[in-house]
Short mmCIF file of C-alpha atoms in Angstrom, two decimals:
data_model
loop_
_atom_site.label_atom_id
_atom_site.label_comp_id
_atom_site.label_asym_id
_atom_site.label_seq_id
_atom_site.Cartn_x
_atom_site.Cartn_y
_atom_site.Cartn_z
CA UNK A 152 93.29 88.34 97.15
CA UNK A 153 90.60 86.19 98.82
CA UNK A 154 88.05 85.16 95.75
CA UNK A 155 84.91 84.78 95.87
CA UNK A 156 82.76 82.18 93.69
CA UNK A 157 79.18 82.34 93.20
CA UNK A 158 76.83 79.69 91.90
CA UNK A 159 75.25 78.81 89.92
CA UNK A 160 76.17 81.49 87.37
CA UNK A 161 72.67 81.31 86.02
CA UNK A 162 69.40 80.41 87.62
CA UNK A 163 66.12 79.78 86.67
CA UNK A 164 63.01 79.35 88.98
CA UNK A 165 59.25 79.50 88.90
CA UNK A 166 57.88 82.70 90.83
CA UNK A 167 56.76 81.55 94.20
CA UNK A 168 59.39 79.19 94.65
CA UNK A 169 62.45 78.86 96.59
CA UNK A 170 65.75 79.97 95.62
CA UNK A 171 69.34 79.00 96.74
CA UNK A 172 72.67 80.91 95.72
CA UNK A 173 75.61 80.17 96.87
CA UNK A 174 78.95 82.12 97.35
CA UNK A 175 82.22 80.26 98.40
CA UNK A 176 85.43 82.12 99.57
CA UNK A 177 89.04 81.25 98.66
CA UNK A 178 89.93 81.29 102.57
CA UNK A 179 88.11 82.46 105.53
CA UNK A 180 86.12 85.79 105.70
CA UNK A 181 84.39 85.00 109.05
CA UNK A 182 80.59 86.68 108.74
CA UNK A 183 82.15 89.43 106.49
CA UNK A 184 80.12 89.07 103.83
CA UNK A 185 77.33 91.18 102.29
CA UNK A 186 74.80 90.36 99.51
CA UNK A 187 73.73 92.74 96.90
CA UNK A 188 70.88 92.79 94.23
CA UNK A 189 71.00 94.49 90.99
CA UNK A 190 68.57 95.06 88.39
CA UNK A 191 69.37 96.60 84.64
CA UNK A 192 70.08 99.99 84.47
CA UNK A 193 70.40 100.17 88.31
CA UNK A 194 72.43 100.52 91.22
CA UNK A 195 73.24 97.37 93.20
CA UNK A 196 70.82 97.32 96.31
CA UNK A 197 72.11 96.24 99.80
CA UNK A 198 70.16 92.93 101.37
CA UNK A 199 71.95 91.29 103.66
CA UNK A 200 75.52 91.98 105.63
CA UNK A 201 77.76 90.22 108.30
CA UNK A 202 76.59 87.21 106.59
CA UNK A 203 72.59 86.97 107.89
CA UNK A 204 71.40 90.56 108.92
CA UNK A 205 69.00 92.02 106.56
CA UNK A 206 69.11 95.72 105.45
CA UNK A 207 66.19 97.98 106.13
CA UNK A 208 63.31 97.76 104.15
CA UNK A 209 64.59 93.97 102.61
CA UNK A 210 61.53 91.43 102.67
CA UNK A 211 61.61 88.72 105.06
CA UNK A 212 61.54 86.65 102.48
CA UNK A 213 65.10 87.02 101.89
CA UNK A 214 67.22 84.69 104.34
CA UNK A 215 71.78 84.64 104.31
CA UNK A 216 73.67 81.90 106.27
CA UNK A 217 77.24 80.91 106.51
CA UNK A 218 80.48 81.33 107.64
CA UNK A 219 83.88 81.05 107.34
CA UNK A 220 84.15 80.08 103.27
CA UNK A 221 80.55 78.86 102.61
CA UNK A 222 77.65 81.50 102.31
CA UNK A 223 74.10 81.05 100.95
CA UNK A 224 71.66 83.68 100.25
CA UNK A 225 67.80 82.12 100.34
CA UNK A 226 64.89 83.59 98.77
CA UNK A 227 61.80 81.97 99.77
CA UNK A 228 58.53 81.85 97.28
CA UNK A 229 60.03 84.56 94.50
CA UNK A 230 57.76 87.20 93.89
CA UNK A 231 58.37 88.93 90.00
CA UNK A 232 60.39 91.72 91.74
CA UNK A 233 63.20 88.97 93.21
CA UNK A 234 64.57 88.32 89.46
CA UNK A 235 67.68 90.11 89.05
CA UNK A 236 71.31 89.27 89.76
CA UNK A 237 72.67 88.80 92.95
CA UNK A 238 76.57 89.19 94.19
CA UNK A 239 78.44 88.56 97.44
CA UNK A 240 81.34 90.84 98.77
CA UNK A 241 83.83 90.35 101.27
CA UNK A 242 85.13 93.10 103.70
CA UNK A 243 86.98 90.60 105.75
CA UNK A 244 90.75 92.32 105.47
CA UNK A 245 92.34 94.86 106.88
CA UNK A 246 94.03 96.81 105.26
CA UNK A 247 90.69 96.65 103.07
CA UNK A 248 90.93 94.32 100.15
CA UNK A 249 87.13 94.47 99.54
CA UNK A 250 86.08 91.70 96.08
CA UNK A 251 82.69 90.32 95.05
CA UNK A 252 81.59 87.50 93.19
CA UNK A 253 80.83 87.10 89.88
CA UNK A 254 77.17 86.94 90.24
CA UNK A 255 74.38 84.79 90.45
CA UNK A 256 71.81 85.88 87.20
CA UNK A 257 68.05 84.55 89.30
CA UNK A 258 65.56 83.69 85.89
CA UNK A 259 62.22 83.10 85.21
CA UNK A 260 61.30 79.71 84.42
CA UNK B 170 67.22 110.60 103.47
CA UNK B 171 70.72 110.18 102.15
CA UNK B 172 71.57 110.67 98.12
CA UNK B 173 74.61 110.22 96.67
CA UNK B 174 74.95 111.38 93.03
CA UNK B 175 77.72 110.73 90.95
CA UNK B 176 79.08 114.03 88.32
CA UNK B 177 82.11 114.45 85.75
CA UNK B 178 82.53 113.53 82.10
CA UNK B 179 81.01 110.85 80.63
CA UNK B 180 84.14 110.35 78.03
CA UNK B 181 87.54 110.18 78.72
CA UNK B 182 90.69 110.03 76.14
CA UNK B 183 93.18 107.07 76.57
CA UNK B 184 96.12 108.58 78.44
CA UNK B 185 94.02 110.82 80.23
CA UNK B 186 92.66 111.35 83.59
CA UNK B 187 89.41 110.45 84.66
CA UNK B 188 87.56 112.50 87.29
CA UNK B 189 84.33 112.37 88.71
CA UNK B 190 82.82 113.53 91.79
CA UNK B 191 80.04 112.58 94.03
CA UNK B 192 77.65 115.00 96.09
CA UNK B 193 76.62 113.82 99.13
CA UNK B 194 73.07 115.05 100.66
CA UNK B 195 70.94 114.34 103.40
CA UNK B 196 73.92 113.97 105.30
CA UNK B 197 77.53 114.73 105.78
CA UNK B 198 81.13 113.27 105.32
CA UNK B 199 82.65 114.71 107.94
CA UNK B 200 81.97 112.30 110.36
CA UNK B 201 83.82 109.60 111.77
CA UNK B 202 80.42 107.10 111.70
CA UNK B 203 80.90 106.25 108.27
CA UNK B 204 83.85 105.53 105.23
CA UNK B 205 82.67 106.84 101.56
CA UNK B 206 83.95 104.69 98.67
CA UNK B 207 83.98 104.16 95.16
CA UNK B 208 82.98 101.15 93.24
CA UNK B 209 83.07 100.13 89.14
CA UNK B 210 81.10 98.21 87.04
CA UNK B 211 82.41 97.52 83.72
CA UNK B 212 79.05 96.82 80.90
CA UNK B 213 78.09 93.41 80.99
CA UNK B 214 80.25 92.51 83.91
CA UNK B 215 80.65 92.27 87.63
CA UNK B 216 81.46 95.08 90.42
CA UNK B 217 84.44 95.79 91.51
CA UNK B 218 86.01 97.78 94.49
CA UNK B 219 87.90 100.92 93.93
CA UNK B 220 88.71 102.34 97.25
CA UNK B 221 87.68 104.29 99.97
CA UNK B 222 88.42 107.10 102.20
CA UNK B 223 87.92 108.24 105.45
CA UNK B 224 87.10 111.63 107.13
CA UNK B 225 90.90 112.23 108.50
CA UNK B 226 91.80 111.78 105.01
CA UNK B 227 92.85 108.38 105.31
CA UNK B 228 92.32 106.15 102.28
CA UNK B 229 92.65 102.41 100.96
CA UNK B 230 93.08 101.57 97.15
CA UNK B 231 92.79 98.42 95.36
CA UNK B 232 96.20 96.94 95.11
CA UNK B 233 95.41 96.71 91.25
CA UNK B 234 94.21 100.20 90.87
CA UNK B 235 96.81 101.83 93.41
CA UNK B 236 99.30 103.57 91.24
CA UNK B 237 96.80 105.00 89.25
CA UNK B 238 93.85 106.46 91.58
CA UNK B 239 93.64 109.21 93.66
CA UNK B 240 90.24 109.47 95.97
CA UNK B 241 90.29 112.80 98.11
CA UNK B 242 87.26 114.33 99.70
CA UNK B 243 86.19 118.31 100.20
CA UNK B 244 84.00 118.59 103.10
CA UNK B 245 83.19 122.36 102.48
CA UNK B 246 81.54 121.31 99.10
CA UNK B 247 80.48 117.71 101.08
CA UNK B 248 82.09 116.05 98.11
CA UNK B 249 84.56 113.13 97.79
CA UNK B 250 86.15 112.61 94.33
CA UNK B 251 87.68 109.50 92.60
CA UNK B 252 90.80 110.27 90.24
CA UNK B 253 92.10 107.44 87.57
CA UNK B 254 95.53 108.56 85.69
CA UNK B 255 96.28 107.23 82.55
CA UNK B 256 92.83 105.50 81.83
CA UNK B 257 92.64 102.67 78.94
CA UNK B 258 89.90 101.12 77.56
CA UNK B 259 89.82 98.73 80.40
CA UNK B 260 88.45 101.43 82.37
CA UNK B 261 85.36 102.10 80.81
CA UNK B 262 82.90 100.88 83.29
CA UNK B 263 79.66 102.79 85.65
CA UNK B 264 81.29 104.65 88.11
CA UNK B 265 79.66 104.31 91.53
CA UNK B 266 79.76 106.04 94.90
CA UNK B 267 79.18 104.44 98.33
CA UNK B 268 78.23 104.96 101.53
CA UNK B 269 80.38 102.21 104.10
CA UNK B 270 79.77 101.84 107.48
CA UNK B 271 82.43 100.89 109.89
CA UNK B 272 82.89 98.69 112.85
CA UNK B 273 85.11 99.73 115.24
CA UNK B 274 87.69 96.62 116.74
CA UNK B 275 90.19 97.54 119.04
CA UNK B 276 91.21 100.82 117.87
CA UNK B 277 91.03 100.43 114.27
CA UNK B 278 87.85 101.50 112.46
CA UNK B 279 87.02 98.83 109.63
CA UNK B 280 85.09 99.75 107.00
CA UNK B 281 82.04 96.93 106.27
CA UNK B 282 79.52 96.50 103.48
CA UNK B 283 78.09 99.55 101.45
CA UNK B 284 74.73 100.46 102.31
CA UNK B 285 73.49 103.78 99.74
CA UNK B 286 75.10 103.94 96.60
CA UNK B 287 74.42 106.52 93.80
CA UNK B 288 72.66 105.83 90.34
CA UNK B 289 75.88 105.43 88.63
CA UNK B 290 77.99 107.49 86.25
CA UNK B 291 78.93 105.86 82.75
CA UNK B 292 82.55 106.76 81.82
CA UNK B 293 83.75 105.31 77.79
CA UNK B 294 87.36 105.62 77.31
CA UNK B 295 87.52 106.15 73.40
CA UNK B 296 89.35 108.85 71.19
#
């Protein structure tokens, strides 16, 4: 099972900063990796997916880059809406094997 | 616009089966464009992949989940449904359903990322 670990597990950031999670894989998923935003009480949201294409409808504002085992999702000058938790997934195997991070918890400061 | 909304009992015996079902609109599952999955969220924790299936019927488990989950889909109703045998308090968690687009490589069509996911269904194992 390829794991993936996010950091740091808790963030904390004044809004219209920048913010930098991270996700590291156990072994090489290529650009097979997706990045996901959830706030309480609802569904995870789609943002970004093979690794730095955003979804429709996600802000430019929100940047991914990596490859291979190192993947990092940017979110440039936070607006209120941006603080939430974030998690990575991996769809690199076939057959599937899909996992996701832990999470990354984004704060006010 | 595509919805996916999760149904079925929100509380499950230990032992028993758990069932739930999700209704697809705005858009159907019989098409070979797309894979339509299951995910879980336990409260207070991360996500984590169930399985998916495929319009030929063809599906993919978690290795940890595999003996005990079932996902089958009925096109007529444009319903696929996510069945967990002998459920444990382990398996209490918000059940979710997915939308997964493929990529096709070679001849093999790999499911990706999930872009549309329903609200969520709360299931509590508990006698």
């Amino acid at each position: 099972e390829i794991v993936l670990t996010q950091s740091p597990a808790t963030l904390s950031v004044s809004p219209g900063e920048r913010a930098t999670l991270s996700c590291r894989a156990s072994q090489s998923v290529a650009n097979n990796l997706a990045w996901y935003q959830q706030k309480p009480g609802q569904a995870p949201r789609l943002l970004i997916y093979a690794a730095s294409t955003r979804a429709t409808g996600v802000p430019a504002r929100f940047g991914g880059s990596g490859s291979g085992t190192e993947f990092t999702l940017t979110i440039g000058s936070l607006h209120s809406e941006d603080f939430a938790i974030y998690y990575c997934h991996q769809y690199n195997n076939w057959p599937p094997e899909d996992t996701f991070g832990q999470g990354t918890k984004l704060e006010i400061k | 616009q595509l919805q996916l909304q999760e149904s079925g009992p929100g509380l499950v015996k230990p032992s028993e089966t758990l069932s739930l079902s999700c209704t697809v609109s705005g858009g159907s599952i019989n098409t070979n464009s797309y894979y339509w999955g299951w995910v879980r969220q336990p409260p207070g924790k991360g996500l984590a992949w169930i399985g998916n299936i495929f319009y030929d019927g063809n599906t993919y488990y978690n290795q940890s989940l595999k003996r005990r989950v079932t996902i089958s889909m009925d096109t007529s109703k444009n319903q696929f449904s996510l069945k967990v045998t002998s459920v444990t308090a382990a398996d209490t968690a918000v059940y979710y359903c997915v939308r997964v687009p493929l990529v096709m490589v070679t001849a093999l069509h790999l499911p990706t990322w999930f872009d549309s996911w329903g609200q969520g269904a709360l299931v509590t194992v508990s006698s």
